[in-house]
Amino acid sequence: MPLPYADSYMIDSGIRTRAGQTGDFVALGLGALGLRTHHLDLLGDDPEGDLVRALHHAKGIALTAIPQPAGTKRAVNLVGPDGRRLSLYDTSRSHAGDRLPEATVRALARSSRHVHVSITHPCAHALPVLRETGVPLSTDLHDWDGENPYHEPFALAADIVFLSAAALTDPERTMRRIVEHGRAHTVVATAGADGAYLLTDGDLTRVPAVPPPAPVVDSNGAGDAFAAAFLFGHLGGAPPRRCALYGAVAGAHACTVPSTEAEAIGRAELLERAAALPH
């Protein structure tokens, strides 16, 4: 990745179509940890939408699907032998005028104790309504470079902000800017095998990576798993450092799951692995 030009390649591991991107995998992770989870998204009346609906039904995750005339969003993930991922997003199924119904957003938020907001369009337009309800928010900025203005509304509206340090030249500077200009009390920047940075109460600490329990086959979904486990700890009253440890354990587990599968670590396994690590 990227592949040199050739007329064709043989893909021994196969090409699979499955449900699961950012919102799906966070919901999957939270549900696997025993939290009652409701997912709101735009879906088309198409085979891809059927896959998403089937995944939620199989995992027992409540889903409110707003009709998307352009069709369900798609992406192609190319996964190398070392587990690295390259994603190709199909932008043809998203329109500038797409919106989540305000009444639906407000009703679900008022019946929830926490809302995690994906940065996919049109979630930015739902942020003012969510803030009006007073429900705590979290978001994941993914590989934000600290400059792209698209990510800023999410970064500044959320109480807990996750992001990857992959595109940051100075993670601490970006994390502190999020806190200074926004509402966040906690910012976490994941750094793959180098662990993560945790900024809370003005203090920046490093969280070491957790050794994966099996060979690494795919990094896809590791960030979503980290966020879900961190939120599991946070909503259970655990201190931020403990939450980050949960996130590291879940992220390491996700790297051992092939991209063709949709599986998240369960509560008992998470707590057992975390208990065996240095505090």
PDB file of C-alpha atoms in Angstrom:
ATOM      1  CA  MET A   1       0.000   0.000   0.000  1.00  0.00           C
ATOM      2  CA  PRO A   2       0.052   1.858  -2.251  1.00  0.00           C
ATOM      3  CA  LEU A   3       0.385  -0.929  -4.767  1.00  0.00           C
ATOM      4  CA  PRO A   4       2.662  -0.446  -7.779  1.00  0.00           C
ATOM      5  CA  TYR A   5       0.761  -0.426 -11.045  1.00  0.00           C
ATOM      6  CA  ALA A   6      -0.150  -3.825 -12.414  1.00  0.00           C
ATOM      7  CA  ASP A   7      -2.947  -5.168 -14.566  1.00  0.00           C
ATOM      8  CA  SER A   8      -4.215  -7.370 -11.729  1.00  0.00           C
ATOM      9  CA  TYR A   9      -3.443  -8.727  -8.276  1.00  0.00           C
ATOM     10  CA  MET A  10      -4.454 -11.954  -6.575  1.00  0.00           C
ATOM     11  CA  ILE A  11      -5.942 -11.304  -3.108  1.00  0.00           C
ATOM     12  CA  ASP A  12      -5.454 -14.485  -1.073  1.00  0.00           C
ATOM     13  CA  SER A  13      -7.320 -13.178   1.965  1.00  0.00           C
ATOM     14  CA  GLY A  14     -10.391 -12.415  -0.115  1.00  0.00           C
ATOM     15  CA  ILE A  15     -12.679  -9.435  -0.636  1.00  0.00           C
ATOM     16  CA  ARG A  16     -15.576  -9.181   1.812  1.00  0.00           C
ATOM     17  CA  THR A  17     -18.527  -6.839   2.127  1.00  0.00           C
ATOM     18  CA  ARG A  18     -19.659  -6.154   5.683  1.00  0.00           C
ATOM     19  CA  ALA A  19     -21.293  -3.514   7.847  1.00  0.00           C
ATOM     20  CA  GLY A  20     -19.218  -1.442  10.195  1.00  0.00           C
ATOM     21  CA  GLN A  21     -17.666   1.993  10.104  1.00  0.00           C
ATOM     22  CA  THR A  22     -17.155   4.651  12.767  1.00  0.00           C
ATOM     23  CA  GLY A  23     -20.646   4.888  14.249  1.00  0.00           C
ATOM     24  CA  ASP A  24     -21.311   1.184  13.900  1.00  0.00           C
ATOM     25  CA  PHE A  25     -18.089   0.135  15.630  1.00  0.00           C
ATOM     26  CA  VAL A  26     -18.469   2.541  18.557  1.00  0.00           C
ATOM     27  CA  ALA A  27     -22.034   1.300  19.071  1.00  0.00           C
ATOM     28  CA  LEU A  28     -20.798  -2.278  18.766  1.00  0.00           C
ATOM     29  CA  GLY A  29     -18.073  -1.684  21.355  1.00  0.00           C
ATOM     30  CA  LEU A  30     -20.413  -0.010  23.838  1.00  0.00           C
ATOM     31  CA  GLY A  31     -23.034  -2.721  23.415  1.00  0.00           C
ATOM     32  CA  ALA A  32     -20.477  -5.499  23.949  1.00  0.00           C
ATOM     33  CA  LEU A  33     -19.515  -3.844  27.244  1.00  0.00           C
ATOM     34  CA  GLY A  34     -23.093  -3.995  28.466  1.00  0.00           C
ATOM     35  CA  LEU A  35     -24.152  -0.382  27.938  1.00  0.00           C
ATOM     36  CA  ARG A  36     -27.631   0.244  26.550  1.00  0.00           C
ATOM     37  CA  THR A  37     -26.890   1.864  23.230  1.00  0.00           C
ATOM     38  CA  HIS A  38     -29.020   3.573  20.568  1.00  0.00           C
ATOM     39  CA  HIS A  39     -27.574   4.437  17.159  1.00  0.00           C
ATOM     40  CA  LEU A  40     -28.969   7.208  14.935  1.00  0.00           C
ATOM     41  CA  ASP A  41     -27.776   7.311  11.331  1.00  0.00           C
ATOM     42  CA  LEU A  42     -28.724   7.830   7.688  1.00  0.00           C
ATOM     43  CA  LEU A  43     -29.277   4.614   5.727  1.00  0.00           C
ATOM     44  CA  GLY A  44     -30.407   3.844   2.210  1.00  0.00           C
ATOM     45  CA  ASP A  45     -32.906   1.251   1.078  1.00  0.00           C
ATOM     46  CA  ASP A  46     -30.172  -0.866  -0.468  1.00  0.00           C
ATOM     47  CA  PRO A  47     -28.061  -3.983   0.208  1.00  0.00           C
ATOM     48  CA  GLU A  48     -25.504  -1.969   2.170  1.00  0.00           C
ATOM     49  CA  GLY A  49     -28.221  -0.575   4.412  1.00  0.00           C
ATOM     50  CA  ASP A  50     -29.563  -4.082   4.928  1.00  0.00           C
ATOM     51  CA  LEU A  51     -26.121  -5.168   6.146  1.00  0.00           C
ATOM     52  CA  VAL A  52     -26.074  -2.352   8.714  1.00  0.00           C
ATOM     53  CA  ARG A  53     -29.587  -3.136   9.913  1.00  0.00           C
ATOM     54  CA  ALA A  54     -28.744  -6.829  10.185  1.00  0.00           C
ATOM     55  CA  LEU A  55     -25.594  -6.101  12.208  1.00  0.00           C
ATOM     56  CA  HIS A  56     -27.526  -4.042  14.740  1.00  0.00           C
ATOM     57  CA  HIS A  57     -30.258  -6.654  14.981  1.00  0.00           C
ATOM     58  CA  ALA A  58     -27.733  -9.441  15.521  1.00  0.00           C
ATOM     59  CA  LYS A  59     -25.876  -7.483  18.220  1.00  0.00           C
ATOM     60  CA  GLY A  60     -29.032  -6.215  19.957  1.00  0.00           C
ATOM     61  CA  ILE A  61     -28.245  -2.539  19.318  1.00  0.00           C
ATOM     62  CA  ALA A  62     -31.234  -0.230  18.857  1.00  0.00           C
ATOM     63  CA  LEU A  63     -31.109   1.632  15.549  1.00  0.00           C
ATOM     64  CA  THR A  64     -33.038   4.608  14.229  1.00  0.00           C
ATOM     65  CA  ALA A  65     -32.379   4.746  10.489  1.00  0.00           C
ATOM     66  CA  ILE A  66     -33.225   7.999   8.723  1.00  0.00           C
ATOM     67  CA  PRO A  67     -33.909   7.371   5.001  1.00  0.00           C
ATOM     68  CA  GLN A  68     -30.997   8.368   2.778  1.00  0.00           C
ATOM     69  CA  PRO A  69     -32.186   8.641  -0.855  1.00  0.00           C
ATOM     70  CA  ALA A  70     -28.604   8.743  -2.159  1.00  0.00           C
ATOM     71  CA  GLY A  71     -27.916   5.348  -0.595  1.00  0.00           C
ATOM     72  CA  THR A  72     -25.940   4.012   2.340  1.00  0.00           C
ATOM     73  CA  LYS A  73     -22.403   5.344   2.648  1.00  0.00           C
ATOM     74  CA  ARG A  74     -19.638   3.003   1.554  1.00  0.00           C
ATOM     75  CA  ALA A  75     -15.898   2.712   1.980  1.00  0.00           C
ATOM     76  CA  VAL A  76     -13.184   0.315   0.863  1.00  0.00           C
ATOM     77  CA  ASN A  77     -10.547  -0.609   3.433  1.00  0.00           C
ATOM     78  CA  LEU A  78      -7.288  -1.965   2.037  1.00  0.00           C
ATOM     79  CA  VAL A  79      -5.500  -3.859   4.785  1.00  0.00           C
ATOM     80  CA  GLY A  80      -1.836  -4.755   4.386  1.00  0.00           C
ATOM     81  CA  PRO A  81      -0.139  -7.905   5.701  1.00  0.00           C
ATOM     82  CA  ASP A  82       1.128  -5.896   8.689  1.00  0.00           C
ATOM     83  CA  GLY A  83      -2.412  -4.831   9.646  1.00  0.00           C
ATOM     84  CA  ARG A  84      -2.174  -1.243   8.438  1.00  0.00           C
ATOM     85  CA  ARG A  85      -5.274   0.222   6.828  1.00  0.00           C
ATOM     86  CA  LEU A  86      -5.916   2.569   3.925  1.00  0.00           C
ATOM     87  CA  SER A  87      -9.526   3.726   3.488  1.00  0.00           C
ATOM     88  CA  LEU A  88     -11.234   4.909   0.305  1.00  0.00           C
ATOM     89  CA  TYR A  89     -14.488   6.737   1.091  1.00  0.00           C
ATOM     90  CA  ASP A  90     -17.289   6.987  -1.458  1.00  0.00           C
ATOM     91  CA  THR A  91     -18.533  10.581  -1.187  1.00  0.00           C
ATOM     92  CA  SER A  92     -21.236  10.173  -3.848  1.00  0.00           C
ATOM     93  CA  ARG A  93     -23.788   9.058  -1.258  1.00  0.00           C
ATOM     94  CA  SER A  94     -23.674  12.201   0.861  1.00  0.00           C
ATOM     95  CA  HIS A  95     -25.356  15.482  -0.022  1.00  0.00           C
ATOM     96  CA  ALA A  96     -24.758  18.935   1.446  1.00  0.00           C
ATOM     97  CA  GLY A  97     -28.422  19.221   2.370  1.00  0.00           C
ATOM     98  CA  ASP A  98     -28.557  15.986   4.383  1.00  0.00           C
ATOM     99  CA  ARG A  99     -29.828  16.500   7.933  1.00  0.00           C
ATOM    100  CA  LEU A 100     -30.788  14.404  10.941  1.00  0.00           C
ATOM    101  CA  PRO A 101     -34.332  15.370  12.052  1.00  0.00           C
ATOM    102  CA  GLU A 102     -34.033  17.850  14.913  1.00  0.00           C
ATOM    103  CA  ALA A 103     -36.962  16.384  16.833  1.00  0.00           C
ATOM    104  CA  THR A 104     -35.444  12.901  16.671  1.00  0.00           C
ATOM    105  CA  VAL A 105     -32.020  14.144  17.765  1.00  0.00           C
ATOM    106  CA  ARG A 106     -33.552  16.052  20.667  1.00  0.00           C
ATOM    107  CA  ALA A 107     -35.752  13.173  21.827  1.00  0.00           C
ATOM    108  CA  LEU A 108     -32.934  10.604  21.791  1.00  0.00           C
ATOM    109  CA  ALA A 109     -30.518  12.988  23.521  1.00  0.00           C
ATOM    110  CA  ARG A 110     -32.981  13.760  26.311  1.00  0.00           C
ATOM    111  CA  SER A 111     -33.417  10.062  27.029  1.00  0.00           C
ATOM    112  CA  SER A 112     -29.653   9.448  27.136  1.00  0.00           C
ATOM    113  CA  ARG A 113     -26.961  10.148  29.695  1.00  0.00           C
ATOM    114  CA  HIS A 114     -24.244  10.507  27.068  1.00  0.00           C
ATOM    115  CA  VAL A 115     -24.022  11.052  23.296  1.00  0.00           C
ATOM    116  CA  HIS A 116     -21.054  10.108  21.127  1.00  0.00           C
ATOM    117  CA  VAL A 117     -21.032  12.100  17.875  1.00  0.00           C
ATOM    118  CA  SER A 118     -19.302  10.803  14.759  1.00  0.00           C
ATOM    119  CA  ILE A 119     -17.683  13.424  12.534  1.00  0.00           C
ATOM    120  CA  THR A 120     -19.473  12.168   9.440  1.00  0.00           C
ATOM    121  CA  HIS A 121     -21.821  14.573   7.676  1.00  0.00           C
ATOM    122  CA  PRO A 122     -24.434  15.747   8.708  1.00  0.00           C
ATOM    123  CA  CYS A 123     -23.635  15.348  12.409  1.00  0.00           C
ATOM    124  CA  ALA A 124     -22.083  18.825  12.664  1.00  0.00           C
ATOM    125  CA  HIS A 125     -25.536  20.323  12.107  1.00  0.00           C
ATOM    126  CA  ALA A 126     -26.866  18.357  15.089  1.00  0.00           C
ATOM    127  CA  LEU A 127     -24.289  19.779  17.522  1.00  0.00           C
ATOM    128  CA  PRO A 128     -26.250  22.955  18.477  1.00  0.00           C
ATOM    129  CA  VAL A 129     -29.367  20.902  19.246  1.00  0.00           C
ATOM    130  CA  LEU A 130     -27.348  18.432  21.300  1.00  0.00           C
ATOM    131  CA  ARG A 131     -25.718  21.225  23.290  1.00  0.00           C
ATOM    132  CA  GLU A 132     -29.143  22.725  24.016  1.00  0.00           C
ATOM    133  CA  THR A 133     -30.261  19.483  25.651  1.00  0.00           C
ATOM    134  CA  GLY A 134     -27.336  19.631  28.087  1.00  0.00           C
ATOM    135  CA  VAL A 135     -26.362  15.993  27.529  1.00  0.00           C
ATOM    136  CA  PRO A 136     -22.580  15.371  27.778  1.00  0.00           C
ATOM    137  CA  LEU A 137     -20.931  14.798  24.405  1.00  0.00           C
ATOM    138  CA  SER A 138     -17.880  12.986  23.117  1.00  0.00           C
ATOM    139  CA  THR A 139     -16.433  12.793  19.616  1.00  0.00           C
ATOM    140  CA  ASP A 140     -13.547  11.253  17.715  1.00  0.00           C
ATOM    141  CA  LEU A 141     -11.616  13.544  15.355  1.00  0.00           C
ATOM    142  CA  HIS A 142      -9.664  10.604  13.895  1.00  0.00           C
ATOM    143  CA  ASP A 143      -6.497  11.725  12.064  1.00  0.00           C
ATOM    144  CA  TRP A 144      -7.120  15.482  12.399  1.00  0.00           C
ATOM    145  CA  ASP A 145      -4.083  17.602  11.593  1.00  0.00           C
ATOM    146  CA  GLY A 146      -5.106  20.273  14.088  1.00  0.00           C
ATOM    147  CA  GLU A 147      -5.873  22.747  11.285  1.00  0.00           C
ATOM    148  CA  ASN A 148      -8.666  21.412   9.071  1.00  0.00           C
ATOM    149  CA  PRO A 149     -11.688  23.618   9.890  1.00  0.00           C
ATOM    150  CA  TYR A 150     -14.176  20.779   9.267  1.00  0.00           C
ATOM    151  CA  HIS A 151     -13.222  19.123  12.557  1.00  0.00           C
ATOM    152  CA  GLU A 152     -13.310  22.227  14.759  1.00  0.00           C
ATOM    153  CA  PRO A 153     -17.071  22.319  15.534  1.00  0.00           C
ATOM    154  CA  PHE A 154     -16.801  18.777  16.877  1.00  0.00           C
ATOM    155  CA  ALA A 155     -13.579  19.464  18.772  1.00  0.00           C
ATOM    156  CA  LEU A 156     -14.986  22.551  20.479  1.00  0.00           C
ATOM    157  CA  ALA A 157     -18.477  21.203  21.274  1.00  0.00           C
ATOM    158  CA  ALA A 158     -17.541  17.928  22.975  1.00  0.00           C
ATOM    159  CA  ASP A 159     -16.802  17.321  26.648  1.00  0.00           C
ATOM    160  CA  ILE A 160     -14.503  14.370  25.825  1.00  0.00           C
ATOM    161  CA  VAL A 161     -12.440  14.456  22.628  1.00  0.00           C
ATOM    162  CA  PHE A 162     -10.618  11.529  21.066  1.00  0.00           C
ATOM    163  CA  LEU A 163      -8.219  11.848  18.156  1.00  0.00           C
ATOM    164  CA  SER A 164      -5.255  10.139  16.581  1.00  0.00           C
ATOM    165  CA  ALA A 165      -1.794  11.647  16.938  1.00  0.00           C
ATOM    166  CA  ALA A 166      -0.828  10.316  13.490  1.00  0.00           C
ATOM    167  CA  ALA A 167      -1.069  13.693  11.719  1.00  0.00           C
ATOM    168  CA  LEU A 168      -0.012  15.904  14.648  1.00  0.00           C
ATOM    169  CA  THR A 169       3.488  17.378  14.825  1.00  0.00           C
ATOM    170  CA  ASP A 170       2.848  18.540  18.402  1.00  0.00           C
ATOM    171  CA  PRO A 171       0.049  16.520  20.041  1.00  0.00           C
ATOM    172  CA  GLU A 172       0.210  18.427  23.331  1.00  0.00           C
ATOM    173  CA  ARG A 173      -0.238  21.803  21.649  1.00  0.00           C
ATOM    174  CA  THR A 174      -3.292  20.612  19.724  1.00  0.00           C
ATOM    175  CA  MET A 175      -4.809  18.940  22.767  1.00  0.00           C
ATOM    176  CA  ARG A 176      -4.379  22.028  24.937  1.00  0.00           C
ATOM    177  CA  ARG A 177      -5.860  24.233  22.217  1.00  0.00           C
ATOM    178  CA  ILE A 178      -8.970  22.038  22.173  1.00  0.00           C
ATOM    179  CA  VAL A 179      -9.371  22.518  25.933  1.00  0.00           C
ATOM    180  CA  GLU A 180      -8.628  26.251  25.852  1.00  0.00           C
ATOM    181  CA  HIS A 181     -11.081  27.074  23.067  1.00  0.00           C
ATOM    182  CA  GLY A 182     -13.758  24.460  23.635  1.00  0.00           C
ATOM    183  CA  ARG A 183     -15.712  22.658  26.339  1.00  0.00           C
ATOM    184  CA  ALA A 184     -13.582  19.551  26.723  1.00  0.00           C
ATOM    185  CA  HIS A 185     -12.442  18.484  30.181  1.00  0.00           C
ATOM    186  CA  THR A 186     -10.615  15.461  28.753  1.00  0.00           C
ATOM    187  CA  VAL A 187      -8.710  14.960  25.505  1.00  0.00           C
ATOM    188  CA  VAL A 188      -7.122  11.675  24.437  1.00  0.00           C
ATOM    189  CA  ALA A 189      -4.730  11.328  21.501  1.00  0.00           C
ATOM    190  CA  THR A 190      -3.997   7.734  20.565  1.00  0.00           C
ATOM    191  CA  ALA A 191      -0.576   6.936  19.121  1.00  0.00           C
ATOM    192  CA  GLY A 192      -0.777   3.285  18.100  1.00  0.00           C
ATOM    193  CA  ALA A 193       2.086   1.177  19.401  1.00  0.00           C
ATOM    194  CA  ASP A 194       3.357   4.238  21.312  1.00  0.00           C
ATOM    195  CA  GLY A 195       0.281   4.279  23.530  1.00  0.00           C
ATOM    196  CA  ALA A 196      -1.735   7.450  24.048  1.00  0.00           C
ATOM    197  CA  TYR A 197      -1.624  10.976  25.460  1.00  0.00           C
ATOM    198  CA  LEU A 198      -4.175  11.841  28.143  1.00  0.00           C
ATOM    199  CA  LEU A 199      -4.950  15.463  28.993  1.00  0.00           C
ATOM    200  CA  THR A 200      -7.274  16.008  31.954  1.00  0.00           C
ATOM    201  CA  ASP A 201      -7.400  18.675  34.695  1.00  0.00           C
ATOM    202  CA  GLY A 202      -4.582  20.470  32.887  1.00  0.00           C
ATOM    203  CA  ASP A 203      -2.143  17.556  33.271  1.00  0.00           C
ATOM    204  CA  LEU A 204      -0.745  15.660  30.299  1.00  0.00           C
ATOM    205  CA  THR A 205       0.301  12.060  30.911  1.00  0.00           C
ATOM    206  CA  ARG A 206       1.351   9.166  28.709  1.00  0.00           C
ATOM    207  CA  VAL A 207      -0.607   5.948  28.676  1.00  0.00           C
ATOM    208  CA  PRO A 208       1.501   2.966  27.557  1.00  0.00           C
ATOM    209  CA  ALA A 209       0.274   0.636  24.854  1.00  0.00           C
ATOM    210  CA  VAL A 210      -1.032  -2.758  25.919  1.00  0.00           C
ATOM    211  CA  PRO A 211       0.471  -5.847  24.256  1.00  0.00           C
ATOM    212  CA  PRO A 212      -2.131  -7.454  21.969  1.00  0.00           C
ATOM    213  CA  PRO A 213      -3.347 -10.868  23.187  1.00  0.00           C
ATOM    214  CA  ALA A 214      -2.803 -12.392  19.723  1.00  0.00           C
ATOM    215  CA  PRO A 215      -1.002 -11.498  16.466  1.00  0.00           C
ATOM    216  CA  VAL A 216      -1.934  -8.123  14.972  1.00  0.00           C
ATOM    217  CA  VAL A 217      -3.924  -8.660  11.786  1.00  0.00           C
ATOM    218  CA  ASP A 218      -5.818  -5.393  11.280  1.00  0.00           C
ATOM    219  CA  SER A 219      -5.752  -1.954  12.922  1.00  0.00           C
ATOM    220  CA  ASN A 220      -9.219  -1.110  11.590  1.00  0.00           C
ATOM    221  CA  GLY A 221     -11.567  -0.258  14.461  1.00  0.00           C
ATOM    222  CA  ALA A 222      -8.861   0.138  17.116  1.00  0.00           C
ATOM    223  CA  GLY A 223      -9.665   3.805  17.698  1.00  0.00           C
ATOM    224  CA  ASP A 224     -13.384   3.109  17.975  1.00  0.00           C
ATOM    225  CA  ALA A 225     -12.703   0.294  20.435  1.00  0.00           C
ATOM    226  CA  PHE A 226     -10.507   2.618  22.523  1.00  0.00           C
ATOM    227  CA  ALA A 227     -13.237   5.276  22.617  1.00  0.00           C
ATOM    228  CA  ALA A 228     -15.960   2.776  23.544  1.00  0.00           C
ATOM    229  CA  ALA A 229     -13.952   1.272  26.414  1.00  0.00           C
ATOM    230  CA  PHE A 230     -12.887   4.694  27.677  1.00  0.00           C
ATOM    231  CA  LEU A 231     -16.537   5.794  27.743  1.00  0.00           C
ATOM    232  CA  PHE A 232     -17.483   2.547  29.507  1.00  0.00           C
ATOM    233  CA  GLY A 233     -15.053   3.449  32.284  1.00  0.00           C
ATOM    234  CA  HIS A 234     -16.072   7.103  32.368  1.00  0.00           C
ATOM    235  CA  LEU A 235     -19.795   6.346  32.600  1.00  0.00           C
ATOM    236  CA  GLY A 236     -19.036   3.851  35.363  1.00  0.00           C
ATOM    237  CA  GLY A 237     -17.244   6.525  37.430  1.00  0.00           C
ATOM    238  CA  ALA A 238     -13.663   5.352  36.838  1.00  0.00           C
ATOM    239  CA  PRO A 239     -10.868   7.971  36.947  1.00  0.00           C
ATOM    240  CA  PRO A 240      -9.494   9.130  33.558  1.00  0.00           C
ATOM    241  CA  ARG A 241      -6.281   7.119  33.827  1.00  0.00           C
ATOM    242  CA  ARG A 242      -8.264   3.935  34.424  1.00  0.00           C
ATOM    243  CA  CYS A 243     -10.556   4.800  31.507  1.00  0.00           C
ATOM    244  CA  ALA A 244      -7.516   5.195  29.265  1.00  0.00           C
ATOM    245  CA  LEU A 245      -6.229   1.803  30.396  1.00  0.00           C
ATOM    246  CA  TYR A 246      -9.556   0.253  29.410  1.00  0.00           C
ATOM    247  CA  GLY A 247      -9.235   1.982  26.058  1.00  0.00           C
ATOM    248  CA  ALA A 248      -5.732   0.625  25.512  1.00  0.00           C
ATOM    249  CA  VAL A 249      -6.867  -2.923  26.307  1.00  0.00           C
ATOM    250  CA  ALA A 250      -9.836  -2.701  23.932  1.00  0.00           C
ATOM    251  CA  GLY A 251      -7.752  -1.107  21.181  1.00  0.00           C
ATOM    252  CA  ALA A 252      -5.153  -3.877  21.418  1.00  0.00           C
ATOM    253  CA  HIS A 253      -7.898  -6.485  21.234  1.00  0.00           C
ATOM    254  CA  ALA A 254      -9.374  -4.849  18.123  1.00  0.00           C
ATOM    255  CA  CYS A 255      -6.035  -5.160  16.310  1.00  0.00           C
ATOM    256  CA  THR A 256      -6.300  -8.943  16.584  1.00  0.00           C
ATOM    257  CA  VAL A 257      -9.720  -9.097  14.891  1.00  0.00           C
ATOM    258  CA  PRO A 258      -9.693  -9.483  11.077  1.00  0.00           C
ATOM    259  CA  SER A 259     -11.356  -6.691   9.121  1.00  0.00           C
ATOM    260  CA  THR A 260     -13.849  -9.216   7.781  1.00  0.00           C
ATOM    261  CA  GLU A 261     -15.343  -9.663  11.252  1.00  0.00           C
ATOM    262  CA  ALA A 262     -17.295  -7.363  13.565  1.00  0.00           C
ATOM    263  CA  GLU A 263     -16.337  -8.338  17.103  1.00  0.00           C
ATOM    264  CA  ALA A 264     -15.660  -6.240  20.199  1.00  0.00           C
ATOM    265  CA  ILE A 265     -14.192  -7.113  23.562  1.00  0.00           C
ATOM    266  CA  GLY A 266     -16.728  -7.979  26.283  1.00  0.00           C
ATOM    267  CA  ARG A 267     -16.979  -6.529  29.767  1.00  0.00           C
ATOM    268  CA  ALA A 268     -15.621  -9.562  31.670  1.00  0.00           C
ATOM    269  CA  GLU A 269     -12.620  -9.927  29.369  1.00  0.00           C
ATOM    270  CA  LEU A 270     -11.863  -6.196  29.466  1.00  0.00           C
ATOM    271  CA  LEU A 271     -11.926  -6.063  33.267  1.00  0.00           C
ATOM    272  CA  GLU A 272      -9.853  -9.231  33.581  1.00  0.00           C
ATOM    273  CA  ARG A 273      -7.142  -8.015  31.245  1.00  0.00           C
ATOM    274  CA  ALA A 274      -7.069  -4.552  32.804  1.00  0.00           C
ATOM    275  CA  ALA A 275      -6.782  -6.036  36.302  1.00  0.00           C
ATOM    276  CA  ALA A 276      -3.691  -7.990  35.244  1.00  0.00           C
ATOM    277  CA  LEU A 277      -1.851  -4.831  34.133  1.00  0.00           C
ATOM    278  CA  PRO A 278       0.160  -2.410  36.322  1.00  0.00           C
ATOM    279  CA  HIS A 279      -2.013   0.416  37.654  1.00  0.00           C
TER     280      HIS A 279
END
